[in-house]
Tab-separated table of C-alpha atoms in Angstrom:
chain	number	residue	atom	x	y	z
R	1	MET	CA	0.066	-0.012	0.011
R	2	SER	CA	1.309	3.507	-0.882
R	3	GLU	CA	2.059	5.886	1.910
R	4	GLN	CA	-0.894	8.018	2.958
R	5	ARG	CA	-0.217	11.760	2.520
R	6	THR	CA	-1.534	14.057	5.226
R	7	ALA	CA	-2.612	17.770	4.994
R	8	LEU	CA	-3.522	20.233	7.671
R	9	VAL	CA	-5.697	23.190	6.609
R	10	LEU	CA	-5.959	26.115	8.888
R	11	GLY	CA	-8.715	28.596	8.313
R	12	GLY	CA	-9.288	32.333	8.900
R	13	GLY	CA	-10.789	33.769	12.072
R	14	GLY	CA	-8.980	36.886	13.156
R	15	ILE	CA	-6.772	37.303	16.271
R	16	THR	CA	-9.030	35.002	18.337
R	17	GLY	CA	-8.932	32.455	15.448
R	18	ILE	CA	-5.188	32.368	15.749
R	19	ALA	CA	-5.455	31.686	19.529
R	20	TRP	CA	-8.277	29.088	19.228
R	21	GLU	CA	-6.382	27.207	16.469
R	22	VAL	CA	-3.225	27.046	18.604
R	23	GLY	CA	-5.344	25.794	21.515
R	24	VAL	CA	-6.907	23.072	19.354
R	25	LEU	CA	-3.497	21.989	17.999
R	26	ALA	CA	-1.926	21.919	21.475
R	27	GLY	CA	-4.914	19.937	22.875
R	28	LEU	CA	-4.806	17.445	20.092
R	29	ALA	CA	-1.010	16.953	20.505
R	30	GLU	CA	-1.500	16.308	24.195
R	31	ALA	CA	-4.075	13.642	23.230
R	32	GLY	CA	-1.562	12.025	20.997
R	33	VAL	CA	-2.601	13.491	17.633
R	34	ASP	CA	0.242	15.669	16.436
R	35	LEU	CA	-0.983	17.571	13.361
R	36	GLY	CA	2.385	19.191	13.031
R	37	THR	CA	3.583	16.197	11.157
R	38	ALA	CA	1.373	17.117	8.226
R	39	ASP	CA	2.972	16.668	4.744
R	40	LEU	CA	1.260	19.868	3.780
R	41	VAL	CA	0.000	22.917	5.696
R	42	VAL	CA	-2.377	25.344	3.949
R	43	GLY	CA	-2.938	28.622	5.811
R	44	THR	CA	-5.517	31.282	5.192
R	45	SER	CA	-5.530	34.607	7.093
R	46	ALA	CA	-5.406	33.659	10.783
R	47	GLY	CA	-4.335	30.104	9.595
R	48	SER	CA	-1.359	31.492	7.791
R	49	VAL	CA	0.032	32.813	10.976
R	50	VAL	CA	-0.595	29.540	12.793
R	51	GLY	CA	0.875	27.577	9.813
R	52	ALA	CA	3.962	29.690	9.876
R	53	GLN	CA	4.285	29.236	13.567
R	54	LEU	CA	3.680	25.458	13.376
R	55	ARG	CA	6.263	25.104	10.542
R	56	SER	CA	8.889	27.158	12.479
R	57	GLY	CA	9.562	24.176	14.688
R	58	VAL	CA	8.614	25.877	17.946
R	59	ASP	CA	7.073	23.649	20.384
R	60	LEU	CA	3.264	23.734	20.384
R	61	GLU	CA	3.144	24.199	24.255
R	62	GLN	CA	5.293	27.225	23.848
R	63	LEU	CA	3.023	28.599	21.202
R	64	TYR	CA	0.037	27.947	23.461
R	65	GLU	CA	1.547	29.592	26.408
R	66	GLY	CA	2.276	32.592	24.305
R	67	GLN	CA	-1.479	32.993	23.592
R	68	LEU	CA	-2.098	33.093	27.348
R	69	GLU	CA	0.203	36.071	27.998
R	70	PRO	CA	-1.384	39.377	28.624
R	71	HIS	CA	-1.603	41.414	25.393
R	72	VAL	CA	1.293	43.820	25.078
R	73	GLY	CA	2.636	45.826	22.180
R	74	THR	CA	1.332	48.481	19.876
R	75	GLU	CA	-1.311	46.556	18.044
R	76	ARG	CA	-4.773	47.846	18.839
R	77	ALA	CA	-8.059	46.143	18.777
R	78	ALA	CA	-9.870	46.490	15.394
R	79	ARG	CA	-13.340	45.712	14.287
R	80	LEU	CA	-15.379	44.919	11.281
R	81	GLY	CA	-17.762	47.792	11.493
R	82	ARG	CA	-21.278	47.914	10.169
R	83	ARG	CA	-20.232	50.187	7.302
R	84	THR	CA	-17.515	47.748	6.239
R	85	LEU	CA	-19.862	44.781	6.450
R	86	ALA	CA	-22.469	46.675	4.441
R	87	ARG	CA	-19.900	47.191	1.728
R	88	TYR	CA	-19.133	43.595	1.703
R	89	GLY	CA	-22.844	42.886	1.304
R	90	LEU	CA	-23.012	45.473	-1.559
R	91	ALA	CA	-20.066	43.874	-3.227
R	92	MET	CA	-21.831	40.443	-3.063
R	93	LEU	CA	-24.934	41.897	-4.499
R	94	LEU	CA	-23.245	43.663	-7.431
R	95	ALA	CA	-21.010	40.744	-8.189
R	96	ARG	CA	-24.104	38.459	-8.791
R	97	ARG	CA	-22.205	35.481	-7.321
R	98	ASP	CA	-19.241	36.025	-9.643
R	99	ASP	CA	-16.470	35.228	-7.211
R	100	VAL	CA	-13.785	37.059	-9.013
R	101	ALA	CA	-15.893	40.144	-9.502
R	102	PHE	CA	-16.688	40.044	-5.761
R	103	ARG	CA	-12.954	39.901	-4.995
R	104	ARG	CA	-12.149	42.740	-7.270
R	105	ARG	CA	-14.810	44.787	-5.484
R	106	VAL	CA	-13.514	44.022	-1.952
R	107	GLY	CA	-10.044	44.737	-3.228
R	108	GLU	CA	-11.142	48.131	-4.374
R	109	LEU	CA	-12.716	48.760	-0.880
R	110	ALA	CA	-9.457	47.686	0.645
R	111	ARG	CA	-7.295	50.028	-1.437
R	112	THR	CA	-9.551	52.948	-0.936
R	113	ALA	CA	-9.633	52.474	2.827
R	114	ALA	CA	-5.949	52.310	3.002
R	115	ASP	CA	-5.281	55.200	0.588
R	116	THR	CA	-7.642	57.514	2.580
R	117	GLY	CA	-6.027	56.694	5.901
R	118	ARG	CA	-8.721	54.585	7.371
R	119	THR	CA	-6.490	51.651	8.147
R	120	PRO	CA	-3.100	51.337	9.890
R	121	THR	CA	-0.098	51.766	7.589
R	122	GLU	CA	1.592	48.883	5.855
R	123	ALA	CA	4.682	49.448	8.092
R	124	GLU	CA	2.513	49.112	11.232
R	125	ARG	CA	0.811	45.961	9.971
R	126	ARG	CA	4.118	44.445	8.953
R	127	ALA	CA	5.443	44.978	12.466
R	128	ALA	CA	2.408	43.430	13.924
R	129	ILE	CA	2.654	40.331	11.684
R	130	ALA	CA	6.391	39.921	12.261
R	131	SER	CA	5.835	39.955	16.052
R	132	ARG	CA	3.602	36.819	15.704
R	133	LEU	CA	6.113	34.809	13.707
R	134	PRO	CA	8.941	32.924	15.554
R	135	SER	CA	11.083	33.171	12.409
R	136	PRO	CA	10.954	35.404	9.357
R	137	GLU	CA	12.192	32.522	7.159
R	138	TRP	CA	10.088	29.964	5.362
R	139	SER	CA	10.391	26.446	6.560
R	140	ASP	CA	11.702	23.698	4.327
R	141	ARG	CA	8.472	21.781	4.964
R	142	PRO	CA	5.615	22.598	2.540
R	143	LEU	CA	3.512	25.561	3.683
R	144	VAL	CA	0.979	27.262	1.234
R	145	VAL	CA	-0.273	30.825	2.236
R	146	THR	CA	-3.408	32.152	0.368
R	147	ALA	CA	-4.135	35.738	-0.730
R	148	VAL	CA	-6.050	37.692	-3.272
R	149	ASP	CA	-4.788	40.314	-5.767
R	150	ALA	CA	-6.645	43.347	-4.684
R	151	GLU	CA	-6.843	44.827	-8.247
R	152	SER	CA	-7.528	41.746	-10.382
R	153	GLY	CA	-9.469	39.689	-7.814
R	154	GLU	CA	-7.123	36.776	-8.660
R	155	PHE	CA	-6.673	34.165	-6.052
R	156	VAL	CA	-2.993	33.469	-5.386
R	157	THR	CA	-0.882	31.216	-3.324
R	158	PHE	CA	2.535	31.804	-1.840
R	159	THR	CA	5.147	29.208	-0.903
R	160	ARG	CA	8.833	29.054	-0.164
R	161	GLU	CA	9.545	28.788	-3.856
R	162	SER	CA	7.577	31.970	-4.675
R	163	GLY	CA	10.523	34.275	-3.642
R	164	VAL	CA	8.226	36.296	-1.407
R	165	GLU	CA	9.194	37.113	2.203
R	166	LEU	CA	7.155	35.069	4.711
R	167	VAL	CA	6.194	38.218	6.601
R	168	ALA	CA	4.906	39.682	3.523
R	169	ALA	CA	2.948	36.637	2.470
R	170	VAL	CA	1.308	36.138	5.841
R	171	GLY	CA	0.562	39.937	6.006
R	172	ALA	CA	-1.135	39.722	2.737
R	173	SER	CA	-3.284	36.620	3.783
R	174	CYS	CA	-4.252	38.576	6.953
R	175	ALA	CA	-5.179	41.893	5.265
R	176	VAL	CA	-8.796	42.057	5.965
R	177	PRO	CA	-10.344	44.468	3.467
R	178	GLY	CA	-11.366	47.716	4.991
R	179	VAL	CA	-9.739	46.939	8.235
R	180	TYR	CA	-6.079	46.449	7.457
R	181	PRO	CA	-4.142	47.791	4.370
R	182	PRO	CA	-3.269	45.575	1.353
R	183	VAL	CA	0.250	44.391	1.324
R	184	THR	CA	2.465	45.404	-1.687
R	185	ILE	CA	4.455	42.656	-3.091
R	186	ASP	CA	6.428	43.269	-6.427
R	187	GLY	CA	4.241	46.135	-7.353
R	188	HIS	CA	0.930	44.326	-6.679
R	189	ARG	CA	-1.356	44.834	-3.672
R	190	TYR	CA	-2.780	41.790	-1.960
R	191	VAL	CA	-5.629	41.183	0.626
R	192	ASP	CA	-7.010	38.340	2.674
R	193	GLY	CA	-7.054	34.897	1.169
R	194	GLY	CA	-10.371	34.405	3.064
R	195	MET	CA	-12.156	36.455	0.541
R	196	ARG	CA	-12.236	33.319	-1.615
R	197	SER	CA	-13.037	30.799	1.112
R	198	PRO	CA	-12.740	30.758	4.925
R	199	ALA	CA	-10.067	27.926	4.556
R	200	ASN	CA	-9.450	27.213	0.965
R	201	ALA	CA	-9.527	23.450	1.778
R	202	ASP	CA	-9.683	22.461	-1.868
R	203	LEU	CA	-5.944	23.128	-1.953
R	204	ALA	CA	-5.298	19.866	-0.137
R	205	ALA	CA	-7.679	17.830	-2.389
R	206	GLU	CA	-4.857	15.505	-3.626
R	207	TYR	CA	-3.984	14.456	-0.070
R	208	ASP	CA	-5.294	11.194	1.473
R	209	ARG	CA	-6.006	12.348	4.989
R	210	ILE	CA	-7.104	15.926	5.693
R	211	VAL	CA	-7.893	17.841	8.886
R	212	VAL	CA	-9.528	21.232	8.550
R	213	VAL	CA	-9.340	23.481	11.662
R	214	ALA	CA	-11.710	26.417	10.759
R	215	PRO	CA	-12.810	29.140	13.183
R	216	LEU	CA	-15.201	30.491	10.496
R	217	PRO	CA	-16.298	27.414	8.483
R	218	ARG	CA	-19.272	29.040	6.727
R	219	GLY	CA	-19.168	30.954	3.439
R	220	ALA	CA	-21.152	33.849	2.431
R	221	GLY	CA	-22.226	34.816	-1.134
R	222	PRO	CA	-19.334	33.823	-3.482
R	223	MET	CA	-17.038	32.814	-0.574
R	224	THR	CA	-17.229	28.999	-0.590
R	225	SER	CA	-17.814	27.228	2.692
R	226	VAL	CA	-15.600	24.508	4.069
R	227	ASP	CA	-18.286	21.881	3.803
R	228	ALA	CA	-18.838	22.723	0.171
R	229	GLN	CA	-15.150	22.302	-0.555
R	230	VAL	CA	-14.653	19.014	1.236
R	231	THR	CA	-17.873	17.382	0.067
R	232	GLY	CA	-17.191	14.818	-2.539
R	233	LEU	CA	-13.473	14.521	-1.782
R	234	VAL	CA	-12.188	10.897	-1.860
R	235	SER	CA	-9.852	11.778	0.878
R	236	ARG	CA	-10.615	11.022	4.628
R	237	VAL	CA	-11.524	14.356	6.074
R	238	ALA	CA	-12.245	15.790	9.569
R	239	VAL	CA	-13.429	19.351	10.005
R	240	VAL	CA	-13.068	21.080	13.394
R	241	SER	CA	-14.956	24.260	14.000
R	242	PRO	CA	-15.876	26.149	17.325
R	243	ASP	CA	-18.321	24.416	19.569
R	244	GLN	CA	-20.697	26.665	21.681
R	245	ALA	CA	-18.220	27.009	24.537
R	246	SER	CA	-15.473	28.121	22.012
R	247	LEU	CA	-17.833	30.494	20.326
R	248	ALA	CA	-18.686	32.154	23.638
R	249	ALA	CA	-14.968	32.479	24.461
R	250	ILE	CA	-14.085	33.863	21.086
R	251	GLY	CA	-16.750	36.558	21.455
R	252	LYS	CA	-18.235	38.959	18.991
R	253	ASN	CA	-15.019	40.735	17.979
R	254	VAL	CA	-12.556	38.273	16.476
R	255	LEU	CA	-10.025	41.124	16.008
R	256	ASP	CA	-9.654	41.963	19.772
R	257	PRO	CA	-6.273	40.874	21.113
R	258	ALA	CA	-7.667	40.848	24.686
R	259	ALA	CA	-9.802	37.773	23.829
R	260	ARG	CA	-6.818	35.624	22.897
R	261	GLU	CA	-6.507	33.806	26.240
R	262	PRO	CA	-10.182	32.552	26.676
R	263	ALA	CA	-10.142	31.558	22.967
R	264	ALA	CA	-6.924	29.633	23.280
R	265	ARG	CA	-8.245	27.885	26.469
R	266	ALA	CA	-11.438	27.001	24.844
R	267	GLY	CA	-9.798	25.576	21.880
R	268	ARG	CA	-7.638	23.331	24.037
R	269	ALA	CA	-10.622	22.114	26.013
R	270	GLN	CA	-12.538	21.414	22.764
R	271	ALA	CA	-9.608	19.345	21.400
R	272	ALA	CA	-10.374	16.554	23.955
R	273	ALA	CA	-13.944	16.193	22.532
R	274	VAL	CA	-12.736	15.859	18.940
R	275	ALA	CA	-9.461	13.916	19.439
R	276	ASP	CA	-10.926	10.438	18.632
R	277	ARG	CA	-12.519	11.696	15.403
R	278	VAL	CA	-9.478	13.562	14.280
R	279	ARG	CA	-7.190	10.558	15.301
R	280	GLU	CA	-9.273	8.201	13.142
R	281	VAL	CA	-8.748	10.372	10.075
R	282	TRP	CA	-5.098	11.189	10.714
R	283	GLN	CA	-3.844	7.895	11.931
R	284	GLY	CA	-6.403	5.377	10.610
């Protein structure tokens, strides 16, 4: 029998999503299911941060403890306000379920917000992203980071072979339109890979065993849900998304650094409940 290839897909979900995912991964490792051994890691938005952290080789317990530390630093809480959400809704309406057209419209929204000073600067965001990464260097182990070209709406992926700095790639994947500025790479501006799908799980379709850890599993409008992407795959798949206790801990503002600790603890607690299901998919 040929060797079964494994893939870990880490979805978007803001600052609390990072904390929750780290909690889930640490709890699963404690239960004997180490997803860090994945042959491929796919990271979108928050998941790109966690993917880079995981591939850095830093111990999961250390990453988890880092989420429990009081928030310090210059990064302030952000929020997806009603006006921004309304603009997303209008972009969906005008795009008429054309996914590329939708991404072009939210890309325009992102560029306008940044160019008129309604977001932090690119330099500020780069510093915030760099502070989350244990290393600025790509790992030798396969990691795919997703983003969207803010002008064309094209979905793009960055890897070690792309020749793009890891901090820039992760920053692009985390650039929530209207909240954070697009990231400029080689003259192009990029925004959040979650504008295509909350997790982009289909990028792992060729792998035999797939675990998707998705703080925000549902899609909206042209943004494809996790379930839609994994339905019909011949792979063995387990999807882990927040239970009620985790949702309560994460709270209403996923971009608030102060909510990292409760989100991480809730993720770790939830891991115990899903460990057997994930183990069956991962280990057989």
